[in-house]
PDB file of C-alpha atoms in Angstrom:
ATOM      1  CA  UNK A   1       0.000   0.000   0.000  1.00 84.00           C
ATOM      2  CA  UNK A   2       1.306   3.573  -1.166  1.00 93.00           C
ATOM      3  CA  UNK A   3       2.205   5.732   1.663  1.00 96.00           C
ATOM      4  CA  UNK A   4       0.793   9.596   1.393  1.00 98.00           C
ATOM      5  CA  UNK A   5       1.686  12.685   3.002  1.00 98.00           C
ATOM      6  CA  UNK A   6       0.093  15.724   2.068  1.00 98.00           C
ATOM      7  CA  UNK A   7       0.924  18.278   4.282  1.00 98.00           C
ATOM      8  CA  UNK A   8       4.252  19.168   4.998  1.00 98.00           C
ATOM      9  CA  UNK A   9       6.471  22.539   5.248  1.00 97.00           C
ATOM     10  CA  UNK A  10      10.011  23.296   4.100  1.00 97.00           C
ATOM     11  CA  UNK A  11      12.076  26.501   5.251  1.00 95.00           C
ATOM     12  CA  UNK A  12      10.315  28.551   2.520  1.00 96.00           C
ATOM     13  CA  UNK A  13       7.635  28.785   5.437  1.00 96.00           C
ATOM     14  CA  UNK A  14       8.214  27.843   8.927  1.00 93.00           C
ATOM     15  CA  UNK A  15       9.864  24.490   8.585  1.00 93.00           C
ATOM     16  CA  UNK A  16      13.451  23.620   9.358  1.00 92.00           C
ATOM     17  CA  UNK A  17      14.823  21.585   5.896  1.00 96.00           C
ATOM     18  CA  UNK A  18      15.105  22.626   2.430  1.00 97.00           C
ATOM     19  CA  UNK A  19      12.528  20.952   0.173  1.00 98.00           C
ATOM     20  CA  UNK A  20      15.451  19.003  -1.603  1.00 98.00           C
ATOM     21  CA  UNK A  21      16.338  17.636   2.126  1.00 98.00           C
ATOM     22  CA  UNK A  22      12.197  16.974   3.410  1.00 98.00           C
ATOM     23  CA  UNK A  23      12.030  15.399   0.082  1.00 98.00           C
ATOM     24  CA  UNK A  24      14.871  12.947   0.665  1.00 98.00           C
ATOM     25  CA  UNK A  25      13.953  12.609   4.623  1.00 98.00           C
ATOM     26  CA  UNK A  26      10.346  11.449   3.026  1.00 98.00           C
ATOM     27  CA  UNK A  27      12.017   8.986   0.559  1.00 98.00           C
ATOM     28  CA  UNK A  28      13.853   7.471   3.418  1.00 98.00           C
ATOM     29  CA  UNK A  29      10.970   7.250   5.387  1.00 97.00           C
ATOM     30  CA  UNK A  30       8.809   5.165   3.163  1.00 97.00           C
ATOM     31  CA  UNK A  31       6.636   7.819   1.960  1.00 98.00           C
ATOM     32  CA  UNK A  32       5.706   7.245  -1.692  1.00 98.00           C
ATOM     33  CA  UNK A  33       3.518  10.537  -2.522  1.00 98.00           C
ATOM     34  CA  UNK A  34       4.307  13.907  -0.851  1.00 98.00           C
ATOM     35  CA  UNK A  35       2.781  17.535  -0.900  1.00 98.00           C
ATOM     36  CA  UNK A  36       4.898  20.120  -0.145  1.00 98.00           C
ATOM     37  CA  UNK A  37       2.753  22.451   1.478  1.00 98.00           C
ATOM     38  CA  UNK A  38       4.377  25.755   2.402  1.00 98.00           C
ATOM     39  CA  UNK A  39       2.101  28.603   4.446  1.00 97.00           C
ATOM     40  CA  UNK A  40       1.014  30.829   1.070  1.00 98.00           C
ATOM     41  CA  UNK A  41       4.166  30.189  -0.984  1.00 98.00           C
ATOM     42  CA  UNK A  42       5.030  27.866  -3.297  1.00 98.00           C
ATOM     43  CA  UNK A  43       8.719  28.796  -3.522  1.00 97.00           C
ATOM     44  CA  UNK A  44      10.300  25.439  -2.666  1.00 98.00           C
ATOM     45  CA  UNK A  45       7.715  23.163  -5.400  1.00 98.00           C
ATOM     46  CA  UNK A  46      10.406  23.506  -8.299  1.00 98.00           C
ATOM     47  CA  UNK A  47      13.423  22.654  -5.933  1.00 98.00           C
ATOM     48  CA  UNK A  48      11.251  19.579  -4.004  1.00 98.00           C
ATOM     49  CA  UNK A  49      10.399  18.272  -7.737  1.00 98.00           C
ATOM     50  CA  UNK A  50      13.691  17.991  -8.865  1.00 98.00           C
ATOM     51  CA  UNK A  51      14.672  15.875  -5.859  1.00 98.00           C
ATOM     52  CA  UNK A  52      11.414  13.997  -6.355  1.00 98.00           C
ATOM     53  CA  UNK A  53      12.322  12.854  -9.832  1.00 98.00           C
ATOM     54  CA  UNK A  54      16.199  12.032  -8.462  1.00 98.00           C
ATOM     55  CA  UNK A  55      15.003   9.878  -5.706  1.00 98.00           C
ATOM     56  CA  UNK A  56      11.822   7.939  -6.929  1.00 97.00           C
ATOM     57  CA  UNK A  57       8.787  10.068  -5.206  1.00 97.00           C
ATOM     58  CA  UNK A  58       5.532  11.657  -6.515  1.00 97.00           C
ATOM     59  CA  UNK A  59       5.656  14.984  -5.575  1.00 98.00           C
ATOM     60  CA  UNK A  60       2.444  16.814  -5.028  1.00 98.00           C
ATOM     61  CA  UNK A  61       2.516  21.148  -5.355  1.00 98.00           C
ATOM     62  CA  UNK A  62       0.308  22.189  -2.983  1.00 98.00           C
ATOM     63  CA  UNK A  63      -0.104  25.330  -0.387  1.00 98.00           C
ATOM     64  CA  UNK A  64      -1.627  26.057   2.412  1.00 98.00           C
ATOM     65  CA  UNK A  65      -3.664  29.051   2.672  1.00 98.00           C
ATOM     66  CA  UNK A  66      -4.035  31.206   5.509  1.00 98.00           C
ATOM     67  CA  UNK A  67      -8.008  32.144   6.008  1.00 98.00           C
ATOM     68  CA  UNK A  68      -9.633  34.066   8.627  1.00 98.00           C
ATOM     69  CA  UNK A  69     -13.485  32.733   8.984  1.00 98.00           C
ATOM     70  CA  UNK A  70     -15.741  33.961  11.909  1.00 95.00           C
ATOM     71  CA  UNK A  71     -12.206  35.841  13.648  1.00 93.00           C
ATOM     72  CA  UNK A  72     -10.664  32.824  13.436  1.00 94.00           C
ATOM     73  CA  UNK A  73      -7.766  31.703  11.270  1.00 96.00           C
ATOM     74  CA  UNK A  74      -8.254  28.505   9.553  1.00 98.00           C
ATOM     75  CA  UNK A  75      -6.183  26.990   6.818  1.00 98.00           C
ATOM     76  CA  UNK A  76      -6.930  25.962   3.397  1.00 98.00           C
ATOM     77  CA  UNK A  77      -4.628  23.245   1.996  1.00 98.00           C
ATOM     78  CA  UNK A  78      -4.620  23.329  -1.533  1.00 98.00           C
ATOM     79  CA  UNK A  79      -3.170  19.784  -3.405  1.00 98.00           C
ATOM     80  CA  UNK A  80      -2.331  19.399  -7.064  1.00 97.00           C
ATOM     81  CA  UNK A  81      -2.469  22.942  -7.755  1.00 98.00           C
ATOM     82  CA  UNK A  82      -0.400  24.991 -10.969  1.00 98.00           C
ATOM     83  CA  UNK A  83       2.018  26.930  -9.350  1.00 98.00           C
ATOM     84  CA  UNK A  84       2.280  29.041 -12.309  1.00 98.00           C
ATOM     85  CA  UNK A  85      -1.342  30.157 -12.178  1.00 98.00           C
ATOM     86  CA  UNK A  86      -1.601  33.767 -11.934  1.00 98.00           C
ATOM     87  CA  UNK A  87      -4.956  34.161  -9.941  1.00 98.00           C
ATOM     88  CA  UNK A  88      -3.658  31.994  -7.040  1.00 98.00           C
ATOM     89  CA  UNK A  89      -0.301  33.380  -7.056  1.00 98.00           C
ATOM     90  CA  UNK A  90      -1.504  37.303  -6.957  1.00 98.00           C
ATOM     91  CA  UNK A  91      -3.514  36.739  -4.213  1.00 98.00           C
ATOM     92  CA  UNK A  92      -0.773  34.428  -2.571  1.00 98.00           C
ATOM     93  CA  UNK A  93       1.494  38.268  -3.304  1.00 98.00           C
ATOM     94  CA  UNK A  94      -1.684  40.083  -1.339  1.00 98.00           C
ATOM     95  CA  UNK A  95      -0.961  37.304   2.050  1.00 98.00           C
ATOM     96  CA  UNK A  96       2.771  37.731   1.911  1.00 98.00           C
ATOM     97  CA  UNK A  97       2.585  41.590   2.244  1.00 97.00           C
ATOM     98  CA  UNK A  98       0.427  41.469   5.249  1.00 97.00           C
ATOM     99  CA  UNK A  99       2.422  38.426   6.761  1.00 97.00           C
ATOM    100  CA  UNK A 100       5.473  41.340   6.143  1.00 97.00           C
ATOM    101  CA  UNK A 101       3.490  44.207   7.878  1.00 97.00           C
ATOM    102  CA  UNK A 102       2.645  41.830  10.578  1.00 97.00           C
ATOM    103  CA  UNK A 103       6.556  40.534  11.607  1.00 98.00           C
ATOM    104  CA  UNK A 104       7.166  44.306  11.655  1.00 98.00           C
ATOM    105  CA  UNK A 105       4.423  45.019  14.213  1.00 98.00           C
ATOM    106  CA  UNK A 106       5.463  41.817  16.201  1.00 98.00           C
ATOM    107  CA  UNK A 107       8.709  42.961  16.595  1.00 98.00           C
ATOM    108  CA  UNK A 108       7.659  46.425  17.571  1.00 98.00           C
ATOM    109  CA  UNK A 109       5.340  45.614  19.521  1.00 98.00           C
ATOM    110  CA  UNK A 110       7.966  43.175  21.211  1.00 98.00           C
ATOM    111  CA  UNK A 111      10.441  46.257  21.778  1.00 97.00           C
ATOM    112  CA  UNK A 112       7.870  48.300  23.811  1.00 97.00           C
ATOM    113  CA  UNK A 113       8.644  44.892  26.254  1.00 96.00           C
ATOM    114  CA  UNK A 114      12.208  45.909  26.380  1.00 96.00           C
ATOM    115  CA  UNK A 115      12.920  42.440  23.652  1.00 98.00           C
ATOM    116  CA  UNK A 116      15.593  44.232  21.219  1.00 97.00           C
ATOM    117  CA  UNK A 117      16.058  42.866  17.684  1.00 97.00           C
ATOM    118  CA  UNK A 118      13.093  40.443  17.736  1.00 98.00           C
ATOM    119  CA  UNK A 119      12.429  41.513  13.872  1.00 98.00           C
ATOM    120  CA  UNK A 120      16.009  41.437  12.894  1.00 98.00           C
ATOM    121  CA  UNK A 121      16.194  38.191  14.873  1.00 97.00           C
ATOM    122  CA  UNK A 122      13.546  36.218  13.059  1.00 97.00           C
ATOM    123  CA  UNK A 123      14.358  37.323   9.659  1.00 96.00           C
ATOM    124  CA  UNK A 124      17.815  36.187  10.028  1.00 96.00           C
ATOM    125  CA  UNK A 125      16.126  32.578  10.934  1.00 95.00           C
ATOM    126  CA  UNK A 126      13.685  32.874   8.291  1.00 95.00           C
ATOM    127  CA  UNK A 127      15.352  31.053   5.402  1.00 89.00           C
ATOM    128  CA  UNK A 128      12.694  32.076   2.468  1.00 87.00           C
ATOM    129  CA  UNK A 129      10.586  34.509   1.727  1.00 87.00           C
ATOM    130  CA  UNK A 130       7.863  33.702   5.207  1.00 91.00           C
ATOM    131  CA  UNK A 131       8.548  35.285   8.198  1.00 95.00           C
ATOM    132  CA  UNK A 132       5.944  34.091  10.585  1.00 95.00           C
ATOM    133  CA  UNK A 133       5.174  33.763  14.679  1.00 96.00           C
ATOM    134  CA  UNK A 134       7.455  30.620  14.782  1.00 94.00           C
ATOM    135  CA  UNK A 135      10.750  32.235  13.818  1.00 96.00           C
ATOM    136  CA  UNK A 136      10.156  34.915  16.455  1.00 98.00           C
ATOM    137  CA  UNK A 137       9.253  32.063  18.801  1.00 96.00           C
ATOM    138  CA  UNK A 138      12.963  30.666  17.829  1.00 95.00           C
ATOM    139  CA  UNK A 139      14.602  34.038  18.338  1.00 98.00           C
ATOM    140  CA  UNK A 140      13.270  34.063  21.788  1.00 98.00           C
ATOM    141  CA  UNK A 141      14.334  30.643  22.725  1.00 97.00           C
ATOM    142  CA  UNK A 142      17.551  31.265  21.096  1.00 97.00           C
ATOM    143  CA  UNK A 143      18.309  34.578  22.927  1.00 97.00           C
ATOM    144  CA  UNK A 144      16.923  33.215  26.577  1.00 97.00           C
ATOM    145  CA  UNK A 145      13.825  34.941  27.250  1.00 97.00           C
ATOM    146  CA  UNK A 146      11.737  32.084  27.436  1.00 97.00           C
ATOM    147  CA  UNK A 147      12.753  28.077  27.773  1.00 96.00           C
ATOM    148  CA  UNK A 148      10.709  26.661  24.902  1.00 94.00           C
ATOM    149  CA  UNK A 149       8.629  27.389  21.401  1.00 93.00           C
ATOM    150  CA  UNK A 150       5.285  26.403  23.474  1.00 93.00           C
ATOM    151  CA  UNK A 151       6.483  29.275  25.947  1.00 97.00           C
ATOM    152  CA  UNK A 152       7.217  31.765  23.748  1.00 97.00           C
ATOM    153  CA  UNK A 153       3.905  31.491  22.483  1.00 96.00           C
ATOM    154  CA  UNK A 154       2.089  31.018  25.817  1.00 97.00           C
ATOM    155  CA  UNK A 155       4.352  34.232  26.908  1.00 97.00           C
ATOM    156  CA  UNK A 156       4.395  36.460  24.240  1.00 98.00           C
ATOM    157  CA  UNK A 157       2.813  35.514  20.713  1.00 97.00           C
ATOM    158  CA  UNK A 158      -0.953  34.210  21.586  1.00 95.00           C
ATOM    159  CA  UNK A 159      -3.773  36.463  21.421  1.00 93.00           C
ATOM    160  CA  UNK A 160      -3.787  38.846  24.211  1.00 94.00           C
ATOM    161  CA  UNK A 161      -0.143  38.645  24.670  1.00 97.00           C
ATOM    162  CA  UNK A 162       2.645  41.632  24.033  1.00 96.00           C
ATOM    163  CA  UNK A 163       3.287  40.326  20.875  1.00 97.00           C
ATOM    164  CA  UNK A 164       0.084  39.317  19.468  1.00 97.00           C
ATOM    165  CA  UNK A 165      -0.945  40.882  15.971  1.00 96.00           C
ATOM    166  CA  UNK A 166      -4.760  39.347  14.699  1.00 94.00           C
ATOM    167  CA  UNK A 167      -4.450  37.888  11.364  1.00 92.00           C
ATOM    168  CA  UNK A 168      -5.809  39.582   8.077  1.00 92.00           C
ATOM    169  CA  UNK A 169      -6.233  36.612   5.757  1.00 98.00           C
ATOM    170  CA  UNK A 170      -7.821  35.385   2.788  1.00 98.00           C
ATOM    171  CA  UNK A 171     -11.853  34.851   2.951  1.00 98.00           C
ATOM    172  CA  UNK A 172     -12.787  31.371   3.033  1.00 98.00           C
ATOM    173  CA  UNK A 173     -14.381  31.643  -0.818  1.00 98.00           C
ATOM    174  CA  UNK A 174     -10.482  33.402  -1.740  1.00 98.00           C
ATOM    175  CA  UNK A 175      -9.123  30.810  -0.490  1.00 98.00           C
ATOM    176  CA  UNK A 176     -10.643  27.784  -2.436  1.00 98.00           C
ATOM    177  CA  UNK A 177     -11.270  30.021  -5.574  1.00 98.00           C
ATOM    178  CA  UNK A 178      -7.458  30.423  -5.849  1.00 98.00           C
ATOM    179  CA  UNK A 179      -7.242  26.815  -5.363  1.00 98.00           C
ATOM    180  CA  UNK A 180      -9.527  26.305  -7.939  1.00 98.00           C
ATOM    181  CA  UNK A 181      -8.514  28.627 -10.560  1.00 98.00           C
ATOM    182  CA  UNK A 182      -5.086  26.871 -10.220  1.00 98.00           C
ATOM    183  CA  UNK A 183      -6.368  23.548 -10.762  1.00 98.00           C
ATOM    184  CA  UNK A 184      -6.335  22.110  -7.790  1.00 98.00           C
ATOM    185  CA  UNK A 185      -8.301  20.287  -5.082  1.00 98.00           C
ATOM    186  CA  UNK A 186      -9.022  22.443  -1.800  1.00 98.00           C
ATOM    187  CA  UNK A 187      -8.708  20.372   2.017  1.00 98.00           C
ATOM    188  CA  UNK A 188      -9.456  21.896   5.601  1.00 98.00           C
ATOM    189  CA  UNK A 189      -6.312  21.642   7.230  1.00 98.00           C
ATOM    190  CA  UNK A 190      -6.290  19.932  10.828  1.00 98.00           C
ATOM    191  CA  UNK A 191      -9.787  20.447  11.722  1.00 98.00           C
ATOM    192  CA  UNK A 192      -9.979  19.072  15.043  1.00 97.00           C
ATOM    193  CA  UNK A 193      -7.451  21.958  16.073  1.00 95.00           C
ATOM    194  CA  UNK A 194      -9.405  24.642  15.634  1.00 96.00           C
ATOM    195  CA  UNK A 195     -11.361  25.932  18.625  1.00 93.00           C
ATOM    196  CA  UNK A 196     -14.374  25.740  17.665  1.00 96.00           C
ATOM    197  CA  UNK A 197     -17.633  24.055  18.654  1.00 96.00           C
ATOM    198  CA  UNK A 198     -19.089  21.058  17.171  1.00 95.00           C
ATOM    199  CA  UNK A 199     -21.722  23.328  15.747  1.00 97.00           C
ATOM    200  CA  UNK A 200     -19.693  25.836  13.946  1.00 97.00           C
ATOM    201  CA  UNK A 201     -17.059  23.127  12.687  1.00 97.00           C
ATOM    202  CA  UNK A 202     -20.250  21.903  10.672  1.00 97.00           C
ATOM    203  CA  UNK A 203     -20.676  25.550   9.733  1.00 98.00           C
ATOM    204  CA  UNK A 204     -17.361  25.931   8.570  1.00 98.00           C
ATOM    205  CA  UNK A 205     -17.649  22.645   6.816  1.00 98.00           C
ATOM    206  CA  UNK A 206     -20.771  23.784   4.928  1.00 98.00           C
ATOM    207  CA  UNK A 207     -19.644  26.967   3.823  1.00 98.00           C
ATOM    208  CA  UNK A 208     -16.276  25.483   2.513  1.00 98.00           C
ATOM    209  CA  UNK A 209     -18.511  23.308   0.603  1.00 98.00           C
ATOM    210  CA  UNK A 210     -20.890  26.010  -1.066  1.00 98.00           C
ATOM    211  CA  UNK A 211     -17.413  27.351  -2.164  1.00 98.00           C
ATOM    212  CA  UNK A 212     -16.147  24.496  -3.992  1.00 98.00           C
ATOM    213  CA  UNK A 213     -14.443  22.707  -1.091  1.00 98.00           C
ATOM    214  CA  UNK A 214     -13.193  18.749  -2.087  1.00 98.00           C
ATOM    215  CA  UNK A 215     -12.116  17.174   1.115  1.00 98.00           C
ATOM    216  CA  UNK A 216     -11.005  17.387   4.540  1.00 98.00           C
ATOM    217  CA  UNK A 217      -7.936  16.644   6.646  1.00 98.00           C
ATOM    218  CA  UNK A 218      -9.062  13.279   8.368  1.00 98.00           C
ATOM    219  CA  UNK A 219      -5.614  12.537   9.426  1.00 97.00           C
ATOM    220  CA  UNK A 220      -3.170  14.996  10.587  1.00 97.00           C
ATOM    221  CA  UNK A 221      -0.123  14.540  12.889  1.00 93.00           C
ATOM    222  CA  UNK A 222      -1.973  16.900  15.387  1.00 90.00           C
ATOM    223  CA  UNK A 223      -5.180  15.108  15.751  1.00 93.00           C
ATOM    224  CA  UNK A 224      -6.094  12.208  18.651  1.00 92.00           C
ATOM    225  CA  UNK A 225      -7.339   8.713  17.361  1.00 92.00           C
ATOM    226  CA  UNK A 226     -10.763   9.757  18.471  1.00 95.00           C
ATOM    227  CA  UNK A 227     -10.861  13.272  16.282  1.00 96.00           C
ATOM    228  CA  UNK A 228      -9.541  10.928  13.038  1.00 97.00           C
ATOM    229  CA  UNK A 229     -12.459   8.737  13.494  1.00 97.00           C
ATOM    230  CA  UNK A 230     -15.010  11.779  13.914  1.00 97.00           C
ATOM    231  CA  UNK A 231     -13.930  13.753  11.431  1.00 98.00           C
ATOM    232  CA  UNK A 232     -14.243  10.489   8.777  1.00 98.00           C
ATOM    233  CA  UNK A 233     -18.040  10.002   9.999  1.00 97.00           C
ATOM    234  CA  UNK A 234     -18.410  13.776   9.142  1.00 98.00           C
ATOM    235  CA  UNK A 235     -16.548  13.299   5.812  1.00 98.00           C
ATOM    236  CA  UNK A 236     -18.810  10.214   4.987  1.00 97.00           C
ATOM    237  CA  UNK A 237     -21.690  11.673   6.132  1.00 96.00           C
ATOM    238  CA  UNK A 238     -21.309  15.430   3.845  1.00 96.00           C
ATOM    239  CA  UNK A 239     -19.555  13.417   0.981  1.00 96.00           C
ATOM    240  CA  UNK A 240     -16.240  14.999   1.512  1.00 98.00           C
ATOM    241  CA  UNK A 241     -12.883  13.135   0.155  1.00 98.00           C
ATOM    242  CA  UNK A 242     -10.322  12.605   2.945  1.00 98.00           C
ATOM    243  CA  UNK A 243      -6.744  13.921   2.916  1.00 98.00           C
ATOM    244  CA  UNK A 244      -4.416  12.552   5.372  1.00 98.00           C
ATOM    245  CA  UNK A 245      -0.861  14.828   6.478  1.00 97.00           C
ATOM    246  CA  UNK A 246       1.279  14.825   9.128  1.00 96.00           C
ATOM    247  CA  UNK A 247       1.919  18.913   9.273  1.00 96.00           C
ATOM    248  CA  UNK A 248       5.899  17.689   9.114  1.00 96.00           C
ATOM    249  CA  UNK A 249       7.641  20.913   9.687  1.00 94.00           C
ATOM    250  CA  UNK A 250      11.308  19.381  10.994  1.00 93.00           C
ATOM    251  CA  UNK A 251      12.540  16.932  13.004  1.00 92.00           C
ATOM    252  CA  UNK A 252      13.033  19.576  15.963  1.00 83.00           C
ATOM    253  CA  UNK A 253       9.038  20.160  15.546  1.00 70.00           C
ATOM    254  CA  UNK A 254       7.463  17.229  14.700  1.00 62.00           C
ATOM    255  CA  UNK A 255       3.334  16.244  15.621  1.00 69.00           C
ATOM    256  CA  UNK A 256       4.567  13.252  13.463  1.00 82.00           C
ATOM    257  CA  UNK A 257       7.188  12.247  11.944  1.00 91.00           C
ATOM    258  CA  UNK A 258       7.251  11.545   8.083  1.00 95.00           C
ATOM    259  CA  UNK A 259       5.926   8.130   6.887  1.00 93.00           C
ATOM    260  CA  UNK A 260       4.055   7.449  10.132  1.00 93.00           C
ATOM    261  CA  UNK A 261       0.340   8.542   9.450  1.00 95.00           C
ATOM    262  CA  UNK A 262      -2.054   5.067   9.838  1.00 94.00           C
ATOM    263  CA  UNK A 263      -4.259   4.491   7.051  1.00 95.00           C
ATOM    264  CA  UNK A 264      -7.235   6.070   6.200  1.00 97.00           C
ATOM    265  CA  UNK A 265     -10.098   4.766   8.251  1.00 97.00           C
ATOM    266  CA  UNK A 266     -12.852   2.859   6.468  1.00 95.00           C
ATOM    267  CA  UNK A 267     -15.415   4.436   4.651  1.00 95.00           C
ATOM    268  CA  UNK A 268     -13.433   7.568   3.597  1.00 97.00           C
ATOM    269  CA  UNK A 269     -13.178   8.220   0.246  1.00 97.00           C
ATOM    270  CA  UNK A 270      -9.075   9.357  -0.398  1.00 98.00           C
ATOM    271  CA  UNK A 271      -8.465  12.758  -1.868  1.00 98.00           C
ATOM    272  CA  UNK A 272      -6.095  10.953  -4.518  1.00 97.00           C
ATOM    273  CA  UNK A 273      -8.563   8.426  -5.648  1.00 94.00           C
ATOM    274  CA  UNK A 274      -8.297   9.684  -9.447  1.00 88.00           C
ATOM    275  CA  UNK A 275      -4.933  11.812  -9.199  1.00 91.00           C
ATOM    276  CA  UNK A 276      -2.456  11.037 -12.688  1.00 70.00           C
ATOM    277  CA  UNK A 277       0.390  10.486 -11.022  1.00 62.00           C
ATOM    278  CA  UNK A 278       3.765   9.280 -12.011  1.00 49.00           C
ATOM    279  CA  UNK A 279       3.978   5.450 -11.265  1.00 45.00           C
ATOM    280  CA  UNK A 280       0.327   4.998 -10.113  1.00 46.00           C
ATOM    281  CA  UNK A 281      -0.572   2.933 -13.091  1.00 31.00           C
ATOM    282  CA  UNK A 282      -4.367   2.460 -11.364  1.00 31.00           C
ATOM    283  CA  UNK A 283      -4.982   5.770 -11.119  1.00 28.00           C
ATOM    284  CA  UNK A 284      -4.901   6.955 -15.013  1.00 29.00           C
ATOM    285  CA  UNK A 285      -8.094   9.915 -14.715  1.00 28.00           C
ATOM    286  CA  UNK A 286      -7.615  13.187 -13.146  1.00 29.00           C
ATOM    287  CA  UNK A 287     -10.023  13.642 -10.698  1.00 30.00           C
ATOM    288  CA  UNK A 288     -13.716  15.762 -12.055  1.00 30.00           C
ATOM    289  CA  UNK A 289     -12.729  18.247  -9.383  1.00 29.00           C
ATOM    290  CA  UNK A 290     -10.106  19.328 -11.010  1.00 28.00           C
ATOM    291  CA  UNK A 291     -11.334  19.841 -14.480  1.00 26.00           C
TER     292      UNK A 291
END
C-alpha cells in the first residue's frame, strides 16, 4: 500500500529543511507521494520536484492558505495545484505583504517589552521569503527569554499577549477560488485543532462546501485517534474526500514524523482516488474536481 503525506512545510515557510532535504527525509521514510505544502508560498515546489524525480517520489505542489473565517484563522490546503497560475499566485502576493506588515508590528510591539532585535532576529532565521510567529518564537528561545517554542507562544505571541498581531487573511471563498482557478483540489487543514464548537465546525464545513471545497484533513499529525475517526463520519456523512498529512515541519518540531500517518479509516473516500500520477498505473483519470 502507497504511503501519502500531504501536508508538509520546508524553510520557505516555517519548517526547518530545504525541500530538496524533506524530500529525501520522506524517501527514506517510506513515503511514496508527498505535498509540499508551504504557508502561502510555493517557492520550494520547483526545488522539491527535482529531488522527487532524483530519488523515486511523486511529488504533489500544494499550499496552504491562511483564512480568517468567523475571527478565526483557519487553513486551506490546496493539493495538485499549478504553481504558475496567476490568480492563485496574486492573491498568494496580497498574504505575503500582510504576513510582512505583521513581523514588523510583532517585533515592535515586542520592543515596547524591552525584547531588542526580535524583527532582525527572526528574519535572520527565516530562510525564504515567510517570516511568521514561529521564527520569532525561535529568536526568543535562542536569545533566553523564554525556555521553549510552546512558551514563547504562551508568553508572548498568543492572542492577548505583548506580541500578538490578529491575522488579516484570505476569505474562506479566496481561499478555495485560488485553489480552484489553479487547478487544484481544496482540504481543511487539521480540523480538530481549531477551537471551535461542534456546531460551527459543521458551519465551517458547509460553507467550505458552497465554495467548492473537495475534502477534509481526516488525518493529521496533530489530531487524537478519536478526532480521526469523527472527522471520517463527518466526511462520509457530507460526501467529503479525505486527505491525510502529518503537518511535518522538521525533526526539531514534529506532531509526526514523516511516513508514520495510519491508514485512512474505512469508509473515507481518499483525496487521490483519481490523481495522474507518475507510477500509479491504477490511477490513469484526473479527478472531475479538477477539471
Amino acid at each position: 500500500m502507497r504511503r501519502f503525506d500531504l501536508h508538509t512545510h520546508s524553510l520557505q515557510s516555517d519548517g526547518t529543511l530545504t525541500p530538496a532535504e524533506l524530500v529525501t527525509r520522506a524517501r527514506a521514510a517510506g513515503v511514496d507521494v508527498l505535498a509540499l505544502t508551504d504557508h502561502d508560498v510555493t517557492d520550494g515546489i520547483a526545488e522539491a520536484r527535482i529531488t522527487a524525480d532524483r530519488v523515486g517520489i511523486t511529488l504533489i505542489a500544494g499550499v496552504e492558505i491562511s483564512v480568517t473565517w468567523q475571527s478565526q484563522t483557519v487553513h486551506i490546503v490546496g493539493l495538485n495545484i499549478d504553481t504558475a497560475d496567476h490568480v492563485l499566485q496574486q492573491g498568494l502576493a496580497r498574504l505575503r505583504e500582510f504576513r510582512q506588515w505583521r513581523a514588523v508590528e510583532i517585533g515592535r510591539r515586542l520592543q515596547k517589552k524591552r525584547i531588542e532585535g526580535a524583527y532582525e532576529g527572526a528574519r535572520r532565521l527565516a530562510k525564504g521569503t515567510i517570516v511568521s510567529r514561529t521564527h520569532f518564537a525561535r529568536f526568543l528561545v535562542e536569545q533566553g527569554y523564554v525556555r521553549g517554542m510552546q512558551q514563547a507562544f504562551k508568553q508572548f505571541l498568543s492572542s492577548g499577549k505583548p506580541g500578538h498581531v490578529p491575522g488579516q487573511w484570505a476569505t474562506l471563498d479566496e481561499a478555495v477560488s485560488w485553489i480552484r482557478s489553479a487547478g487544484g483540489q481544496a482540504v481543511v487543514a487539521h480540523p480538530a485543532r481549531y477551537k471551535l464548537s461542534a456546531g460551527k465546525l459543521l458551519r465551517l464545513f458547509g460553507e467550505f462546501r458552497e465554495c467548492g471545497g473537495a475534502a477534509i484533513e481526516v488525518i493529521s499529525g496533530s489530531h487524537p485517534p478519536e478526532a480521526t475517526q469523527h472527522l471520517a463520519r463527518i466526511a462520509a456523512e457530507q460526501d467529503f474526500l479525505a486527505s491525510a498529512g502529518s503537518d511535518y515541519h522538521g525533526p526539531e518540531k514534529t506532531w509526526m514524523d514523516l511516513g508514520r500517518l495510519p491508514a485512512l479509516p474505512d469508509g473515507c473516500v481518499p483525496v487521490w482516488r483519481n490523481w495522474e500520477m507518475t507510477g500509479l498505473a491504477t490511477h490513469e483519470v484526473v479527478a472531475e474536481s479538477l477539471s
